[in-house]
């Protein structure tokens, strides 16, 4: 892969459920080491787009390419081993396992398991999100904030090139949001990860992201820098309501 090849590229993706068109002709990309925010109203199709990328849903039209390789048609369980990891809008940790055991799942089944030391991989991921001291706690006894960080640690343990974050700040207070911001910055800074990030905390998106893609009713209405996004009339009317200060 050359330095200019997108890590992930979506070309004219469309998805429908029965007669409901959820995604229509979506084209976008994330470059090496780039953080791209994906925003839009509830029901705009953001999580559906993640499910298409990770092969949980097959698109009716279009193609997904990862580092120039066609992903469309790949089985979901192979996506992680190729180098794509994700979190979920509703936290999906294994509640009966400890935090460390959750992260080991990512280390064992992710890309780094081939010839890697899964225990060292898990240790590094836990340290990156600040959960080393909580690693032996059974997950059902952890706070929502800790479980959201744990999901990111599990994803990082997969040793991905692309990290998909689906509303990691949902339900968090201001101090927890600040901690999550630092974790996301660190993941890009220390790992050089490319990140596609769905979020409703628009102020955080605008501070961190290199670009922001906006979708509304399944269609892309904007793709630009944060400054361009907050001044885009279509985005203001569809989502923001007024420019972000």
C-alpha positions as MATLAB code, in Angstrom:
seq = 'XXXXXXXXXXXXXXXXXXXXXXXXXXXXXXXXXXXXXXXXXXXXXXXXXXXXXXXXXXXXXXXXXXXXXXXXXXXXXXXXXXXXXXXXXXXXXXXXXXXXXXXXXXXXXXXXXXXXXXXXXXXXXXXXXXXXXXXXXXXXXXXXXXXXXXXXXXXXXXXXXXXXXXXXXXXXXXXXXXXXXXXXXXXXXXXXXXXXXXXXXXXXXXXXXXXXXXXXXXXXXXXXXXXXXXXXXXXXXXXXXXXXX';
ca = [
       0.000    0.000    0.000;
       1.398    3.399   -0.978;
       1.365    6.435    1.331;
      -1.510    7.883   -0.689;
      -3.707    4.767   -0.762;
      -6.735    5.159    1.537;
      -6.835    2.718    4.428;
     -10.572    2.341    3.874;
     -12.518    3.448    0.824;
     -16.260    3.233    0.229;
     -17.413    3.534   -3.360;
     -21.109    4.259   -4.035;
     -22.429    2.148   -1.146;
     -26.194    1.653   -1.006;
     -28.151   -0.402    1.514;
     -31.869   -0.934    1.954;
     -34.098   -2.934    4.268;
     -37.184   -3.885    2.290;
     -38.448   -0.649    0.780;
     -36.473    1.562    3.182;
     -33.294    3.010    1.697;
     -30.842    3.434    4.601;
     -27.709    4.317    2.606;
     -27.667    5.840   -0.853;
     -24.525    6.142   -3.001;
     -22.141    6.800   -0.100;
     -18.540    7.388   -1.169;
     -15.848    8.329    1.342;
     -12.388    7.361    2.530;
     -10.023    7.468    5.504;
      -6.335    7.972    4.841;
      -3.311    6.594    6.742;
      -3.167    8.060   10.249;
      -6.280   10.142    9.655;
      -9.152   10.665   12.098;
     -12.443   11.155   10.285;
     -15.637   11.993   12.141;
     -18.965   10.655   10.908;
     -21.942   12.665   12.127;
     -25.613   13.133   11.349;
     -29.086   12.902   12.898;
     -30.342    9.746   14.579;
     -31.351    7.248   11.921;
     -29.098    8.824    9.291;
     -27.379    5.477    8.595;
     -24.102    5.860   10.505;
     -24.134    2.533   12.368;
     -25.446    0.799    9.244;
     -22.376    2.084    7.409;
     -20.152    0.523   10.091;
     -22.029   -2.751    9.690;
     -21.401   -2.670    5.934;
     -17.675   -2.023    6.446;
     -17.409   -4.939    8.884;
     -19.457   -7.222    6.598;
     -22.340   -7.680    9.018;
     -24.500   -6.260    6.234;
     -23.975   -6.776    2.514;
     -24.610   -3.659    0.400;
     -27.049   -3.776   -2.499;
     -24.633   -1.660   -4.475;
     -21.065   -0.441   -4.218;
     -17.734   -1.685   -2.979;
     -15.656   -1.459    0.195;
     -11.866   -1.519   -0.194;
      -9.326   -1.888    2.623;
      -5.770   -0.869    1.687;
      -6.778   -1.310   -1.931;
      -8.194   -4.809   -1.360;
     -11.853   -5.475   -2.081;
     -13.671   -6.348    1.145;
     -17.182   -6.726   -0.215;
     -18.139  -10.378    0.179;
     -15.571  -11.083    2.920;
     -16.924  -13.056    5.870;
     -17.331  -10.973    9.061;
     -14.958  -13.106   11.151;
     -12.142  -12.422    8.685;
     -12.490   -8.627    8.875;
     -10.763   -8.399   12.260;
      -7.807  -10.502   11.159;
      -7.310   -8.225    8.167;
      -6.830   -5.237   10.474;
     -10.216   -3.625   11.168;
     -11.568   -3.432   14.725;
     -14.639   -1.698   16.116;
     -16.615   -0.713   19.175;
     -20.403   -0.664   19.404;
     -22.996    2.002   20.150;
     -24.419   -0.272   22.858;
     -21.475   -1.661   24.824;
     -20.847   -5.328   24.010;
     -18.329   -6.509   26.552;
     -18.443  -10.043   27.938;
     -19.941   -9.300   31.346;
     -18.985  -12.588   33.015;
     -15.301  -12.220   32.060;
     -12.707  -10.014   33.711;
     -11.465   -6.911   31.939;
      -8.228   -8.683   31.053;
     -10.060  -11.714   29.677;
     -12.146   -9.416   27.468;
      -9.009   -7.847   26.042;
      -7.380  -11.235   25.542;
     -10.301  -12.140   23.255;
      -9.189   -9.340   20.948;
      -5.538  -10.346   21.208;
      -6.275  -13.994   20.414;
      -8.618  -13.430   17.483;
      -7.097  -10.246   16.064;
      -4.353   -9.601   13.570;
      -1.573   -9.625   16.167;
      -2.235  -13.216   17.264;
      -0.150  -14.565   14.388;
       3.259  -14.853   15.991;
       2.500  -12.276   18.668;
       2.586  -12.557   22.446;
      -1.094  -12.221   23.302;
      -0.411  -11.453   26.972;
       1.923   -8.594   26.079;
      -0.577   -7.318   23.521;
      -3.337   -7.332   26.156;
      -1.111   -5.586   28.710;
      -0.286   -2.818   26.262;
      -3.924   -2.279   25.278;
      -5.068   -2.106   28.908;
      -2.311    0.377   29.724;
      -3.186    2.571   26.751;
      -6.739    3.124   28.020;
      -5.739    3.318   31.691;
      -7.362    0.102   32.893;
      -4.319   -1.801   34.138;
      -5.434   -1.438   37.761;
      -8.912   -2.769   36.922;
      -7.846   -5.693   34.758;
      -8.960   -8.390   37.208;
     -12.409   -6.913   37.865;
     -15.352   -8.857   36.439;
     -16.766   -6.619   33.733;
     -20.359   -6.549   35.003;
     -19.060   -4.715   38.091;
     -17.350   -1.958   36.065;
     -18.829    1.475   35.385;
     -20.195    2.399   31.950;
     -17.176    4.628   31.365;
     -14.765    1.786   32.195;
     -16.656   -0.639   29.948;
     -16.481    1.829   27.051;
     -12.725    2.131   27.576;
     -12.548   -1.659   27.809;
     -14.216   -1.989   24.400;
     -11.538    0.258   22.953;
      -8.821   -1.776   24.676;
     -10.254   -4.982   23.210;
     -10.312   -3.370   19.770;
      -6.725   -2.139   20.164;
      -5.661   -5.664   21.173;
      -6.777   -6.790   17.717;
      -3.772   -4.805   16.421;
      -5.825   -2.981   13.776;
      -4.819   -0.505   11.114;
      -8.339    0.936   11.153;
     -10.349    1.563   14.312;
     -14.108    2.139   14.045;
     -15.572    3.954   17.052;
     -19.365    3.953   17.363;
     -20.391    6.666   19.856;
     -17.753    5.880   22.514;
     -18.792    8.958   24.528;
     -22.500    8.126   24.832;
     -23.649    8.350   28.448;
     -20.377    9.806   29.767;
     -19.942   12.921   31.904;
     -17.558   15.755   31.075;
     -14.515   14.356   32.899;
     -15.091   10.914   31.354;
     -15.385   12.532   27.919;
     -12.057   14.304   28.427;
     -10.445   10.984   29.339;
     -11.918    9.339   26.237;
     -10.590   12.166   24.057;
      -7.092   11.588   25.401;
      -7.353    7.839   24.723;
      -8.401    8.478   21.112;
      -5.551   10.948   20.617;
      -3.118    8.462   22.109;
      -4.335    5.630   19.888;
      -3.581    7.701   16.801;
      -0.381    9.241   18.168;
       1.270    6.063   19.457;
      -0.145    3.497   17.030;
      -0.534    5.654   13.915;
      -4.054    4.279   13.571;
      -6.613    5.467   11.094;
      -9.892    6.139   12.907;
     -13.467    6.480   11.668;
     -15.515    7.870   14.519;
     -19.303    8.148   14.857;
     -20.268   10.594   17.587;
     -23.000   12.975   18.751;
     -20.577   14.992   20.914;
     -19.949   17.361   18.034;
     -17.591   19.674   19.924;
     -15.218   16.746   20.555;
     -15.390   15.679   16.901;
     -14.544   19.187   15.723;
     -11.542   19.462   18.052;
      -9.880   16.177   17.141;
     -10.842   15.131   13.618;
      -8.922   15.942   10.468;
     -12.098   15.705    8.404;
     -15.791   15.323    9.112;
     -18.305   13.469    6.930;
     -21.985   14.264    7.426;
     -24.829   12.019    6.308;
     -28.547   12.728    6.456;
     -31.322   10.303    5.473;
     -28.658    7.929    4.139;
     -26.985   10.451    1.835;
     -23.650   12.229    2.230;
     -24.226   15.981    2.416;
     -20.742   17.145    3.432;
     -17.116   15.989    3.548;
     -14.545   18.522    4.681;
     -12.498   20.008    7.486;
     -14.202   20.823   10.794;
     -14.185   24.523    9.867;
     -15.826   23.786    6.531;
     -18.369   21.511    8.165;
     -19.644   23.950   10.793;
     -20.154   26.651    8.154;
     -21.914   24.372    5.647;
     -25.522   25.505    5.244;
     -26.782   21.962    4.537;
     -25.149   20.632    7.702;
     -26.514   23.472    9.825;
     -30.035   22.892    8.534;
     -29.919   19.090    8.807;
     -28.044   18.612   12.060;
     -26.187   21.387   13.832;
     -28.961   23.948   14.015;
     -26.411   26.729   14.477;
     -22.638   27.090   13.982;
     -20.406   25.596   16.681;
     -18.621   28.382   18.583;
];
